[in-house]
mmCIF file of C-alpha atoms and ligand atoms in Angstrom:
data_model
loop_
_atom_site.group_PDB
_atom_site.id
_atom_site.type_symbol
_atom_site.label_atom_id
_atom_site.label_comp_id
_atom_site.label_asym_id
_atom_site.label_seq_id
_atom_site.Cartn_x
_atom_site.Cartn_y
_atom_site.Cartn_z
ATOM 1 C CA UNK A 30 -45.688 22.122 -23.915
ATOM 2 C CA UNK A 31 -47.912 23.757 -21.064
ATOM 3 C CA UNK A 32 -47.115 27.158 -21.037
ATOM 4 C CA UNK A 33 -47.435 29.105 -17.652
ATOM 5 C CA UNK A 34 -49.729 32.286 -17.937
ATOM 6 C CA UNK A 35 -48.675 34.585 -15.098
ATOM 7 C CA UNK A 36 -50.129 38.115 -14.631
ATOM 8 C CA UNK A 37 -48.167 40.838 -12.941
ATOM 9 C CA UNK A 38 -49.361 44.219 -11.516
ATOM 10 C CA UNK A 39 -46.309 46.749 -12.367
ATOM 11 C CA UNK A 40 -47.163 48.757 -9.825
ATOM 12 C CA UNK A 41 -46.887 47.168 -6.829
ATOM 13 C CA UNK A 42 -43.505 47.244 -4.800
ATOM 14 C CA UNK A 43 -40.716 44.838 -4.441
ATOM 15 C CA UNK A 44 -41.460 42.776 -7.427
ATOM 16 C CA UNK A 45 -38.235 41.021 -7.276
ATOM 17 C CA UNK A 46 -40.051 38.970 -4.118
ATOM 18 C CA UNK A 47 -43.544 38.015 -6.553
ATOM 19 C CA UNK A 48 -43.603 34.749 -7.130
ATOM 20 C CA UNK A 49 -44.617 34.884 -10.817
ATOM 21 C CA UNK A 50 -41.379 36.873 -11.272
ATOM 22 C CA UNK A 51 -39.025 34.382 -9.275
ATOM 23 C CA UNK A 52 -40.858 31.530 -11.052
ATOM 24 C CA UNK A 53 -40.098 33.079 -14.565
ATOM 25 C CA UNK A 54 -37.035 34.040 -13.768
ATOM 26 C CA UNK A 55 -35.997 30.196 -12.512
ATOM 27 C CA UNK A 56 -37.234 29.262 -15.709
ATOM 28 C CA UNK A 57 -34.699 31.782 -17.317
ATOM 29 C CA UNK A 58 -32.258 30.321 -15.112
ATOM 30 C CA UNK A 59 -33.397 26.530 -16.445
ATOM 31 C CA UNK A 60 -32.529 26.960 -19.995
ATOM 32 C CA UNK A 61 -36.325 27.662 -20.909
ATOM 33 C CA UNK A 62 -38.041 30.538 -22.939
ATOM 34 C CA UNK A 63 -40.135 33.016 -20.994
ATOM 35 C CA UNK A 64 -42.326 36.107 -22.641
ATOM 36 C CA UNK A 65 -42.121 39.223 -20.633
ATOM 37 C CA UNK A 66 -43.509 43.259 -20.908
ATOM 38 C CA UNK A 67 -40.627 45.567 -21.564
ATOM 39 C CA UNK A 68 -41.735 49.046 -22.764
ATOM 40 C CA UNK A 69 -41.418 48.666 -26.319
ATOM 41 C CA UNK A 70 -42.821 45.184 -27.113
ATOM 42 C CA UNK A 71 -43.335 42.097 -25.222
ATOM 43 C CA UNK A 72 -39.680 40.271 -25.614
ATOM 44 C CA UNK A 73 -39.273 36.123 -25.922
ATOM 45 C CA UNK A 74 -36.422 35.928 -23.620
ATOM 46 C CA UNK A 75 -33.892 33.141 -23.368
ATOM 47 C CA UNK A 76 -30.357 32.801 -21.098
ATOM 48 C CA UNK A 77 -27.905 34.795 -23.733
ATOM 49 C CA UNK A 78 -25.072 32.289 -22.743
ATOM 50 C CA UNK A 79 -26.909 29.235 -23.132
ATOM 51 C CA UNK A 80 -26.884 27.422 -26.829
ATOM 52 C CA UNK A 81 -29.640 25.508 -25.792
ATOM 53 C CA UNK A 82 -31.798 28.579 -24.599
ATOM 54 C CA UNK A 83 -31.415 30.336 -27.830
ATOM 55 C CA UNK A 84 -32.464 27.590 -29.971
ATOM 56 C CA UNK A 85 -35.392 27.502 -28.153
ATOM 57 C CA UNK A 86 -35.996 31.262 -28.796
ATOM 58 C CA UNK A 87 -35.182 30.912 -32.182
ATOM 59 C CA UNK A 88 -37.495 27.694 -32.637
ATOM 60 C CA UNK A 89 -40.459 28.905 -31.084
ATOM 61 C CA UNK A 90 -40.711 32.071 -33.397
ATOM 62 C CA UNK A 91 -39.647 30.230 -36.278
ATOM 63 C CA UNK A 92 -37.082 32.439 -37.087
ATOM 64 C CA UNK A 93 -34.038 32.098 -39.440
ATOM 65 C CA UNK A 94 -30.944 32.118 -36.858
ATOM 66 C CA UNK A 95 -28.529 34.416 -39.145
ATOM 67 C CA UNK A 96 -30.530 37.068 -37.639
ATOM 68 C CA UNK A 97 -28.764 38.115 -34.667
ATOM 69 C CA UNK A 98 -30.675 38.900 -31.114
ATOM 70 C CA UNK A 99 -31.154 41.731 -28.679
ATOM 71 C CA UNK A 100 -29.215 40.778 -25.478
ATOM 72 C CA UNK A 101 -31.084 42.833 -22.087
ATOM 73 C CA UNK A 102 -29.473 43.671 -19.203
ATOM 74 C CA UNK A 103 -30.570 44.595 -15.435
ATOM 75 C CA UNK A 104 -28.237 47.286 -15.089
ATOM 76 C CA UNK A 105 -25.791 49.548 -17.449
ATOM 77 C CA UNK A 106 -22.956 48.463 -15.224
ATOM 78 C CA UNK A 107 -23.135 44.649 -16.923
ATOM 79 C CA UNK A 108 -22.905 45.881 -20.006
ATOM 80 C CA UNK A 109 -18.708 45.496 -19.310
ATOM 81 C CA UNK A 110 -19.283 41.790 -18.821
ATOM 82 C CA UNK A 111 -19.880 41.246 -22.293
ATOM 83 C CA UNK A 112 -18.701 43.660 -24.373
ATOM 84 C CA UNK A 113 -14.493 44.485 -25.474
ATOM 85 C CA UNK A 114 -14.787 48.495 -25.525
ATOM 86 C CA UNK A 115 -17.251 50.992 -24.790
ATOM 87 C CA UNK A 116 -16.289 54.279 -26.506
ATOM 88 C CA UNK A 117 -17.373 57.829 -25.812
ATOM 89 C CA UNK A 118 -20.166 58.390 -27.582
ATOM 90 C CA UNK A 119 -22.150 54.565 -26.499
ATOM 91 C CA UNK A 120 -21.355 55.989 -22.827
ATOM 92 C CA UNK A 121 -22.931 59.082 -23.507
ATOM 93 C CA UNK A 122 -26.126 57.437 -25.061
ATOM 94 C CA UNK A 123 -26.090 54.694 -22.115
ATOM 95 C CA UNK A 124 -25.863 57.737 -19.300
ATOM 96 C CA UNK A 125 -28.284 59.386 -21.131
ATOM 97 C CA UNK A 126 -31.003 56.924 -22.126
ATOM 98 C CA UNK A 127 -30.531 53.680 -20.466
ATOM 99 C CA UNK A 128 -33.393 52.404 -18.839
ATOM 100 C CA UNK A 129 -35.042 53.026 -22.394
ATOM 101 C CA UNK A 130 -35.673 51.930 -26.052
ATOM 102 C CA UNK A 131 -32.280 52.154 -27.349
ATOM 103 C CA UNK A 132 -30.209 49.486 -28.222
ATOM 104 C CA UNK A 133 -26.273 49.988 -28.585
ATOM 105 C CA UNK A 134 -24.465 47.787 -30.881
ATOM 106 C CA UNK A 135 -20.820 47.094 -29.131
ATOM 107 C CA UNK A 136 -17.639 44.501 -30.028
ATOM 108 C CA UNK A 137 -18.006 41.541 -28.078
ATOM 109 C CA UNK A 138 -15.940 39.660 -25.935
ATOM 110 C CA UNK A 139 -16.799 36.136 -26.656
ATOM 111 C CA UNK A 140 -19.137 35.224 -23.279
ATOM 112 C CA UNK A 141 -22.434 35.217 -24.681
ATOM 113 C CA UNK A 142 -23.416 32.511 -26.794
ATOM 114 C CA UNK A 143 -22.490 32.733 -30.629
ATOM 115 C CA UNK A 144 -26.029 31.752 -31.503
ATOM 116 C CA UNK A 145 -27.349 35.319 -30.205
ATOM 117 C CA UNK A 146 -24.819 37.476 -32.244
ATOM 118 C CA UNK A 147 -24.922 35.154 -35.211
ATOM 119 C CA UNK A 148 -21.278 34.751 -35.421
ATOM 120 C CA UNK A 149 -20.672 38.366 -35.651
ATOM 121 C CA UNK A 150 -17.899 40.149 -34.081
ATOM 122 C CA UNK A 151 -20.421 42.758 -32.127
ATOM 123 C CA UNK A 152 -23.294 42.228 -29.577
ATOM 124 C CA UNK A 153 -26.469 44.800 -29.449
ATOM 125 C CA UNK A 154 -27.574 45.361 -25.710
ATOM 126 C CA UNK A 155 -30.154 47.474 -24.110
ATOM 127 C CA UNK A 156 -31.385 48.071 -20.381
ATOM 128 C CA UNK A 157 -35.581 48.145 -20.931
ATOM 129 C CA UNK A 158 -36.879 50.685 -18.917
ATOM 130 C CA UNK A 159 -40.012 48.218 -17.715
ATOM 131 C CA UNK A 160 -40.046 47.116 -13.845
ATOM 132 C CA UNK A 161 -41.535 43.932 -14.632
ATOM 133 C CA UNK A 162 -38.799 43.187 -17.413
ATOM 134 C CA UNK A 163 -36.544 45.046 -14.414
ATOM 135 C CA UNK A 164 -37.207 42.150 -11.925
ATOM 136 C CA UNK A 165 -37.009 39.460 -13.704
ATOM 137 C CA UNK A 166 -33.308 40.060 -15.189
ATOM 138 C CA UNK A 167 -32.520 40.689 -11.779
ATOM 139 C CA UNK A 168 -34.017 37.624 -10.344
ATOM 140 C CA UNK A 169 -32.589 35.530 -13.507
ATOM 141 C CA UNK A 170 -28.901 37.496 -12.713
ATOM 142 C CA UNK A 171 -28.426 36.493 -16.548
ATOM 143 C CA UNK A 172 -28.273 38.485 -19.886
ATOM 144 C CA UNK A 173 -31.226 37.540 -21.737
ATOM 145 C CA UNK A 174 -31.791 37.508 -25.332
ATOM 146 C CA UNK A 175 -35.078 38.888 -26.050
ATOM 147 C CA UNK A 176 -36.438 39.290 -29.923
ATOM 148 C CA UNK A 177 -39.776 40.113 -29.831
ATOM 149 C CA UNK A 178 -42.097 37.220 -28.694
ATOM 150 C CA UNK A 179 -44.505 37.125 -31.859
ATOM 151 C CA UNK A 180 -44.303 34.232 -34.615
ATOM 152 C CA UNK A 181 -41.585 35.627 -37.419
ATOM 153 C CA UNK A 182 -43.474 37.381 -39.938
ATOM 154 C CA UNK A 183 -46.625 38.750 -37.374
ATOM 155 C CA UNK A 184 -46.288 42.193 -35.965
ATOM 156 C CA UNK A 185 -44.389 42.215 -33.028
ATOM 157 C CA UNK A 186 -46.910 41.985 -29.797
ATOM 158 C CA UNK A 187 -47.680 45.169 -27.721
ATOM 159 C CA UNK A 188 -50.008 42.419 -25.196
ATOM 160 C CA UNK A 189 -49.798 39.480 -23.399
ATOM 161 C CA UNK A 190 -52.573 37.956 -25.613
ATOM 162 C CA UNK A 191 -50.921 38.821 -28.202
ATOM 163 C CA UNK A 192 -48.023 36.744 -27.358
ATOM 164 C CA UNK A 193 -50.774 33.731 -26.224
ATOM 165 C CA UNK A 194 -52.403 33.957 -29.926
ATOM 166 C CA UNK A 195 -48.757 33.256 -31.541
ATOM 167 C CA UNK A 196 -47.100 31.443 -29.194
ATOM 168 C CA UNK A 197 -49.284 29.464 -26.905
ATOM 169 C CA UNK A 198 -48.121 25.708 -26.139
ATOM 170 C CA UNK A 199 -44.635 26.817 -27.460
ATOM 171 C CA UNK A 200 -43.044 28.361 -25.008
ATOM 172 C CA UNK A 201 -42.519 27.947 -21.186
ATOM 173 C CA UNK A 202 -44.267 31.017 -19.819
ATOM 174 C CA UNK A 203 -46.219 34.269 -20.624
ATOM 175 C CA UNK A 204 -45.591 36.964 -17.686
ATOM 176 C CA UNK A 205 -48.395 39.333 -18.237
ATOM 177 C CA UNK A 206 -47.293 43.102 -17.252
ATOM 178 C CA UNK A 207 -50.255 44.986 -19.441
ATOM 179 C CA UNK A 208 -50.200 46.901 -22.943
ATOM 180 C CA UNK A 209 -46.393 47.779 -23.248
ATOM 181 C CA UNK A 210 -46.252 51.718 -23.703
ATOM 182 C CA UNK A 211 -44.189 52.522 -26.546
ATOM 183 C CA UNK A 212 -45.168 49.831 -29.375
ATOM 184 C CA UNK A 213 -42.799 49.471 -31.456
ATOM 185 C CA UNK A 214 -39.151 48.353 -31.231
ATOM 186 C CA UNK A 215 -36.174 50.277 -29.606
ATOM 187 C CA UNK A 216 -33.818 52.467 -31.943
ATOM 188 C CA UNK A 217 -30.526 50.398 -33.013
ATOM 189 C CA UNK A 218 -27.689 52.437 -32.760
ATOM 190 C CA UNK A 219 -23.499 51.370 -33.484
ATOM 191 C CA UNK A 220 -21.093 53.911 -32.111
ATOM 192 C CA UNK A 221 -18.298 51.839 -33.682
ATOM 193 C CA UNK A 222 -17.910 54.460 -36.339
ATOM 194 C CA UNK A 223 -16.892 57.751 -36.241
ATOM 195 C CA UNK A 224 -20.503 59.035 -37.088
ATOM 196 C CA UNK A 225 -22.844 56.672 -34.924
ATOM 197 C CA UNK A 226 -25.327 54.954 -37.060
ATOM 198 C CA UNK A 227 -29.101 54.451 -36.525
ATOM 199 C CA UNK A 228 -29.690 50.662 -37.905
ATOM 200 C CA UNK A 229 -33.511 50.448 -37.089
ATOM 201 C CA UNK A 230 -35.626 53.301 -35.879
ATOM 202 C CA UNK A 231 -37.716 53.087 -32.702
ATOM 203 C CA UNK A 232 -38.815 54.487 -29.743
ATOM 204 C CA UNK A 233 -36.105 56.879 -28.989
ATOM 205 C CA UNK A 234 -35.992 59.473 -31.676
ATOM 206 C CA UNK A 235 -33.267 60.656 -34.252
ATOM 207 C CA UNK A 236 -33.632 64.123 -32.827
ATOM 208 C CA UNK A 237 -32.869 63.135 -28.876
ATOM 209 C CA UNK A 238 -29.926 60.808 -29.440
ATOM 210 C CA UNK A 239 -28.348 64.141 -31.452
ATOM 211 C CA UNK A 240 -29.004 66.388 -28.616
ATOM 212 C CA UNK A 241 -26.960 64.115 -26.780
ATOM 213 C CA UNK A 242 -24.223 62.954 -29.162
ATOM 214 C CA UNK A 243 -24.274 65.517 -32.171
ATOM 215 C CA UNK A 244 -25.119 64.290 -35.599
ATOM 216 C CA UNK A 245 -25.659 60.588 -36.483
ATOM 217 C CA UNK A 246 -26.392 58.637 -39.744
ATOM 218 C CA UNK A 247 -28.922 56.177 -40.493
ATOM 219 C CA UNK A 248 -28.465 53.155 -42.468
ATOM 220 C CA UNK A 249 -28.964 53.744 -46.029
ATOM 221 C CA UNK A 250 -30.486 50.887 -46.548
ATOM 222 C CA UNK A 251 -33.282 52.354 -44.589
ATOM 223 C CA UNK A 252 -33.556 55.185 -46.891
ATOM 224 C CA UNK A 253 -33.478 52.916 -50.053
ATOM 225 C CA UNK A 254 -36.605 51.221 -48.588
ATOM 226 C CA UNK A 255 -38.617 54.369 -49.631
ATOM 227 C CA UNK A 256 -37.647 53.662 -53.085
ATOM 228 C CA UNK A 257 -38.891 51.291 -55.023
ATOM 229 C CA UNK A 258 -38.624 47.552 -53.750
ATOM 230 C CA UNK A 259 -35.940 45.823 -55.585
ATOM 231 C CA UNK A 260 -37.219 42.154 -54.668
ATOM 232 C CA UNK A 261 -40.970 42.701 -53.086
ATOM 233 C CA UNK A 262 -42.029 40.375 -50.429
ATOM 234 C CA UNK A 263 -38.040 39.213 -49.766
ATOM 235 C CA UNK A 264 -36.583 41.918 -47.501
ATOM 236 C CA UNK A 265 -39.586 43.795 -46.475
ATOM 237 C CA UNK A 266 -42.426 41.258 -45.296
ATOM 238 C CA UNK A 267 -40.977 41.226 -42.292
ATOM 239 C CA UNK A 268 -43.481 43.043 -39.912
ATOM 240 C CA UNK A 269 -46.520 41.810 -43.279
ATOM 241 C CA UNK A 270 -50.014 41.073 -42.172
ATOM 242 C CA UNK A 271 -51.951 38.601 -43.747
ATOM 243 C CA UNK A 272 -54.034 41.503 -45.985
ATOM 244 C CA UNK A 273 -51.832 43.631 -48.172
ATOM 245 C CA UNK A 274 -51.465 46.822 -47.219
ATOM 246 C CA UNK A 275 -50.570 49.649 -49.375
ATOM 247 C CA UNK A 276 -50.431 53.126 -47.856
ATOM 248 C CA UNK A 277 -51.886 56.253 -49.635
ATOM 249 C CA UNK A 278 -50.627 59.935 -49.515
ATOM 250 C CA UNK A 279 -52.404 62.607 -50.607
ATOM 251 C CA UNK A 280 -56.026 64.084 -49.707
ATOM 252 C CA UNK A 281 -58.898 62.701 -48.370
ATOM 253 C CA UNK A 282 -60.953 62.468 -51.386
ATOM 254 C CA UNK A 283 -57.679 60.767 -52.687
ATOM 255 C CA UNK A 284 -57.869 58.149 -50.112
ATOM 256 C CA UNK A 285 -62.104 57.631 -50.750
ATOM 257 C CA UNK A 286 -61.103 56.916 -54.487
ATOM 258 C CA UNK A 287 -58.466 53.998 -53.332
ATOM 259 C CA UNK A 288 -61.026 52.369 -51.249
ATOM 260 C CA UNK A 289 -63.721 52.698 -53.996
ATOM 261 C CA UNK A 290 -61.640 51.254 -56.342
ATOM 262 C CA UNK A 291 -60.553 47.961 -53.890
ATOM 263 C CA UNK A 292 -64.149 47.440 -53.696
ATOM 264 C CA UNK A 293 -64.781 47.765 -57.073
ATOM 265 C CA UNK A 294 -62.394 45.111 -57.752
ATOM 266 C CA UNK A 295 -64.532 42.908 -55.011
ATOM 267 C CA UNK A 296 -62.104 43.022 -52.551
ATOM 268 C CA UNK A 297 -62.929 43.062 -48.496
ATOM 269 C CA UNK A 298 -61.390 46.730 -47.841
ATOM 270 C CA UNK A 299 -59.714 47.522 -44.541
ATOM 271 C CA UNK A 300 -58.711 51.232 -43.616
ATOM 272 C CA UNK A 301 -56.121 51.486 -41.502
ATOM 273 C CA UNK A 302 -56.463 55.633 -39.730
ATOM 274 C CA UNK A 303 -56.148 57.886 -36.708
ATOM 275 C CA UNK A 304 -59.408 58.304 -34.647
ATOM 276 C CA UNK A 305 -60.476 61.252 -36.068
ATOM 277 C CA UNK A 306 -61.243 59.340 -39.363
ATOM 278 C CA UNK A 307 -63.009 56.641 -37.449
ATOM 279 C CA UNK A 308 -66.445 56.858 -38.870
ATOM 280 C CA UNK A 309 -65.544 58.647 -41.919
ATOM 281 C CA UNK A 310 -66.064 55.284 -44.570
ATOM 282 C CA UNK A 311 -68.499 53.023 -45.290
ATOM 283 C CA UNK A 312 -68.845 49.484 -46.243
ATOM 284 C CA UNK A 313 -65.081 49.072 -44.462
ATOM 285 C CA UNK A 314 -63.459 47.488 -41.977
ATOM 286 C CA UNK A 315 -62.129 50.690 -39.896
ATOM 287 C CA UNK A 316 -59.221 50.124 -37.042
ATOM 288 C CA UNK A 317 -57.880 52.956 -35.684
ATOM 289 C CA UNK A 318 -54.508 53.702 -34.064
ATOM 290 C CA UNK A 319 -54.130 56.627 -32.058
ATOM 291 C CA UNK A 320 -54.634 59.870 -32.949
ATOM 292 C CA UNK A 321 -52.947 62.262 -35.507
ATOM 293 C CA UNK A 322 -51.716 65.034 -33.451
ATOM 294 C CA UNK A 323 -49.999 62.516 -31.372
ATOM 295 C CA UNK A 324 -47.944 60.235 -32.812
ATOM 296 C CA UNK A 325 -47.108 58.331 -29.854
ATOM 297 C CA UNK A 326 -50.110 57.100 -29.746
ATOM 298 C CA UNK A 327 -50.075 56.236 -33.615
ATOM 299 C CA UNK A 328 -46.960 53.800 -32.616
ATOM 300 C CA UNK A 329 -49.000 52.593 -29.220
ATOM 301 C CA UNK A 330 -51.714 51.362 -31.262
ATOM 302 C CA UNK A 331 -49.661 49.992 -34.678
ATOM 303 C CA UNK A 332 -49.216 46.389 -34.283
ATOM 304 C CA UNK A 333 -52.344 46.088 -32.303
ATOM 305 C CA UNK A 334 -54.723 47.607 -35.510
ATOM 306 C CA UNK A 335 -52.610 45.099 -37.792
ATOM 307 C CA UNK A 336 -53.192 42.109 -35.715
ATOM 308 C CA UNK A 337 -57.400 43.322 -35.883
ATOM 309 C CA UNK A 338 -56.811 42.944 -39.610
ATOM 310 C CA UNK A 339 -55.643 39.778 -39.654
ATOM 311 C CA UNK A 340 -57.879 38.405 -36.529
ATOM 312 C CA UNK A 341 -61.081 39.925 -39.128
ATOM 313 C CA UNK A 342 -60.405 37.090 -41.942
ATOM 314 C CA UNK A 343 -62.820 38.742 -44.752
ATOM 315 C CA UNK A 344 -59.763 41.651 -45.361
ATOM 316 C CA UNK A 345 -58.170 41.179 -48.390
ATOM 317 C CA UNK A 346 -56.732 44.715 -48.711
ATOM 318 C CA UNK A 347 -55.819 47.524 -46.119
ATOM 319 C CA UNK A 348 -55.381 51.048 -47.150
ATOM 320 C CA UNK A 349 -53.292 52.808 -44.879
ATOM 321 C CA UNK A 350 -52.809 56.920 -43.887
ATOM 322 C CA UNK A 351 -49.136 58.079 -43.999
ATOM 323 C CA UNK A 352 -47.429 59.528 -41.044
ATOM 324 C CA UNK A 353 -44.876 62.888 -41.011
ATOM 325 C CA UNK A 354 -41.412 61.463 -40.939
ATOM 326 C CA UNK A 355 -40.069 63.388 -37.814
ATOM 327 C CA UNK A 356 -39.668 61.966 -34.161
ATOM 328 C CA UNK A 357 -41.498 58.567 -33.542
ATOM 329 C CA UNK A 358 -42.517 59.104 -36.794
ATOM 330 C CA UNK A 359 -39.355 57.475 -38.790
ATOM 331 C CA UNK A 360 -40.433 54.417 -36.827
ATOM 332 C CA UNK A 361 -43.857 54.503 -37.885
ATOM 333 C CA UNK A 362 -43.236 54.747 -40.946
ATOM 334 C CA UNK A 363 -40.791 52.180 -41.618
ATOM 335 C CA UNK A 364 -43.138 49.753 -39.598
ATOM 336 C CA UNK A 365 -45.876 50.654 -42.094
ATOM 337 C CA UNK A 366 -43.254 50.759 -45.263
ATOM 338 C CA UNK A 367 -42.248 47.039 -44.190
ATOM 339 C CA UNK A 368 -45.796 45.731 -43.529
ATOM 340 C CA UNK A 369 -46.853 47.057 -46.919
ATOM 341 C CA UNK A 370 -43.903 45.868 -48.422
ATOM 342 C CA UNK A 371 -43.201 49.390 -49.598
ATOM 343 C CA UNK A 372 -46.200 49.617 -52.408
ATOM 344 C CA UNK A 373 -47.142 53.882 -51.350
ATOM 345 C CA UNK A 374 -49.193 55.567 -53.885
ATOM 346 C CA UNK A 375 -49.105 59.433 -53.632
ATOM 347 C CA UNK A 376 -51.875 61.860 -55.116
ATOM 348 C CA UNK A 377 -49.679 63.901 -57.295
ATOM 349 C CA UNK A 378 -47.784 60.677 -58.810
ATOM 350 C CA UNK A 379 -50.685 58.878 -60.149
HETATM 351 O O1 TXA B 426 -37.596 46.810 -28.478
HETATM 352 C C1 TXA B 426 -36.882 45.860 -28.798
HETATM 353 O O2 TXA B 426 -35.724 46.009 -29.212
HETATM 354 C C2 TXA B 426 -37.470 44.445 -28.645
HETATM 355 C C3 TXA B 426 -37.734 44.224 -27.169
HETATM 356 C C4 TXA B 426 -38.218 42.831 -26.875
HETATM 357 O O3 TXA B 426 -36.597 44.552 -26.412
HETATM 358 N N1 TXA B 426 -36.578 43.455 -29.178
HETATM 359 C C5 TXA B 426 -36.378 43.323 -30.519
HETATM 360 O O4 TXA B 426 -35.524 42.308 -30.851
HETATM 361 O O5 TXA B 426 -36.907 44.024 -31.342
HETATM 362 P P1 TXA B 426 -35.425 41.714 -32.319
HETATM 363 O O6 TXA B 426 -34.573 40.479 -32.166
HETATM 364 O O7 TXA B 426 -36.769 41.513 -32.898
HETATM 365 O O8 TXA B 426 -34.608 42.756 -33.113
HETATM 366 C C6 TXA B 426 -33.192 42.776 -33.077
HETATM 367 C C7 TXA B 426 -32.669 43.799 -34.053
HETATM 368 C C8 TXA B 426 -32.655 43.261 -35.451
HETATM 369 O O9 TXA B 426 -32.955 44.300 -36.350
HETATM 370 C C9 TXA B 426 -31.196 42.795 -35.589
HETATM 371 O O10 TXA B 426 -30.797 42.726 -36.902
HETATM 372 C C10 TXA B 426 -30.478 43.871 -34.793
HETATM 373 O O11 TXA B 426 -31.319 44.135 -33.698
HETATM 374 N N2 TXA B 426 -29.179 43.397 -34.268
HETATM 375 C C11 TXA B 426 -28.970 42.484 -33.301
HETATM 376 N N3 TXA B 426 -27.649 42.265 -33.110
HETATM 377 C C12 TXA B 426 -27.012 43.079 -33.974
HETATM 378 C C13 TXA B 426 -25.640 43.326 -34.260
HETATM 379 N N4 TXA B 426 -24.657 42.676 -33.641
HETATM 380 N N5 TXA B 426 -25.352 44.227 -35.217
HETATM 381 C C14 TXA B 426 -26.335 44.885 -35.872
HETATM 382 N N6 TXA B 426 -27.658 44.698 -35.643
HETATM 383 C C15 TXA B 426 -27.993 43.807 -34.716
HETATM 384 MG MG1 MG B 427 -39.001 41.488 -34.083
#
């Protein structure tokens, strides 16, 4: 398949009238797959009440279909198109943070295609705050399912070339908006409960959905993760670079002593740290993501310093700094937890 390569300046005005948008968005509208920016990651999106269009999603990432997809939406107003009930608390979060990376998991009402919920009674949807993801649902006037456009198992992709590298020849177009600015997924929420409950954490914090709606849980399956794994490289590989990555806690001259002793084994070490640490080792492969006293940037930069890794080909092994579990944070560190398929060693444990 030829795929069309558009690129888009966000800035300018009146996008809905670019002809890279109304050509992606026809495309949309033609049962086809089209990659697009939103601000977390670049999305693969497909027509969310088309069968067709959603095995095409699913195809070109190669990913298993009982996983259910993200549907977007142009405005919060649609949102009653396809959902049964919205309750109090999802209308507070949608008020409050729609255009943004939070995703609200609702009952359905049967309109969207079953492929995208995976049979399941509910339906997650988000607005993405992103003008080029913005026009092009408007153009489209469709919900569009949009996992993130990467091959399953790759970190998701925070650039266009990114999205080229995986899926190239696969899918029917690439719309170019630059680097995406928040880099890693939105937050999964369901309000069905009583409690709301955080499924996946993302790009909009723990700390500002409870300023908004009070206290919420979060999956404790999440929290099991940061035990130990029950069935390694099953649940957790999901976000797993080609090297294995293990993340270290503890000092620096803790951290110097994992490296020396991956290179004493003969392995090809790669060390995963914030720009500060940058030129701190030797014989290495350094990337860097962001720096430590902003951990925004930390999640900019994630999937991008992966994808180095595997791009590099003589990494066998990345060692990996550990992040403080508060704001973006949680993401972070369940990113790195899944890409490392949860092996952590920490100083005073050895
Ligand atoms: O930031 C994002 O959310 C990106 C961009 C492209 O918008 N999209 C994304 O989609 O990450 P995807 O398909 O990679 O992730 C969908 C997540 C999965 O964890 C899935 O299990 C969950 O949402 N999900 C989808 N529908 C659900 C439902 N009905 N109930 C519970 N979880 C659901
Ligand atoms: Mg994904």
């Amino acid at each position: 398949m030829n795929t069309h390569y558009w690129v888009v300046d966000e800035g300018v005005d009146n996008l809905c009238e670019h002809p890279q948008i109304k050509a992606a968005a026809q495309l949309l509208k033609d049962q086809q797959v089209v990659a697009f920016p939103t601000e977390t990651v670049y999305g693969l999106g497909g027509n969310a009440q088309s069968d067709d269009a959603i095995d095409r999603v699913f195809q070109a990432k190669g990913r298993p279909s009982d996983n259910p997809l993200i549907v977007h939406i142009a405005s919060r107003d649609l949102v009653y198109d396809y959902v049964s009930t919205v309750n109090k608390k999802a209308k507070q979060l949608m008020d409050a943070f729609w255009p943004g990376p939070l995703t609200i998991v609702f009952p359905h009402n049967g309109t969207l295609s079953t492929k995208v919920t995976a049979e399941l009674p509910t339906v997650a949807i988000r607005m993405p705050d992103h003008p080029v993801a913005l026009a092009i649902l408007t153009e489209a006037a469709l919900p569009v399912a949009a996992p993130s456009a990467n091959t399953s198992g790759r970190p998701s992709p925070t650039t266009a070339d990114h999205v080229f590298g995986d899926l190239d020849g696969k899918i029917a177009g690439i719309v170019n908006g630059g680097p995406t600015g928040v880099g890693v997924e939105s937050t999964v929420i369901d309000c069905s409960g009583e409690v709301p409950m955080i499924l996946r954490p993302g790009g909009l914090t723990k700390e500002k959905i409870e300023r908004v709606v009070g206290p919420v849980d979060v999956d404790p399956s999440l929290i099991e993760e940061q035990e130990a794994p029950r069935s390694p490289g099953m649940k957790y590989t999901h976000y797993a670079p080609i090297a294995k990555v293990t993340l270290v806690e503890g000092t620096d001259s803790f951290f110097q002593r994992q490296i020396d002793k991956a290179k004493q084994e003969g392995l090809g070490v790669g060390v995963l740290v914030t720009e500060e640490k940058a030129g701190s080792f030797e014989g290495v492969t350094t990337v860097t993501c962001g720096t430590r006293d902003n951990l925004a940037s930390v999640a900019r930069g994630l999937y991008g310093a992966l994808r180095q890794f595997d791009d590099h080909g003589e990494v066998d092994v990345i060692i990996a700094q550990v992040y403080p579990e508060t704001d973006i944070g949680q993401a972070i560190m369940n990113r790195l937890r899944k890409a490392a398929a949860n092996r952590i060693v920490v100083e005073n444990e050895e």
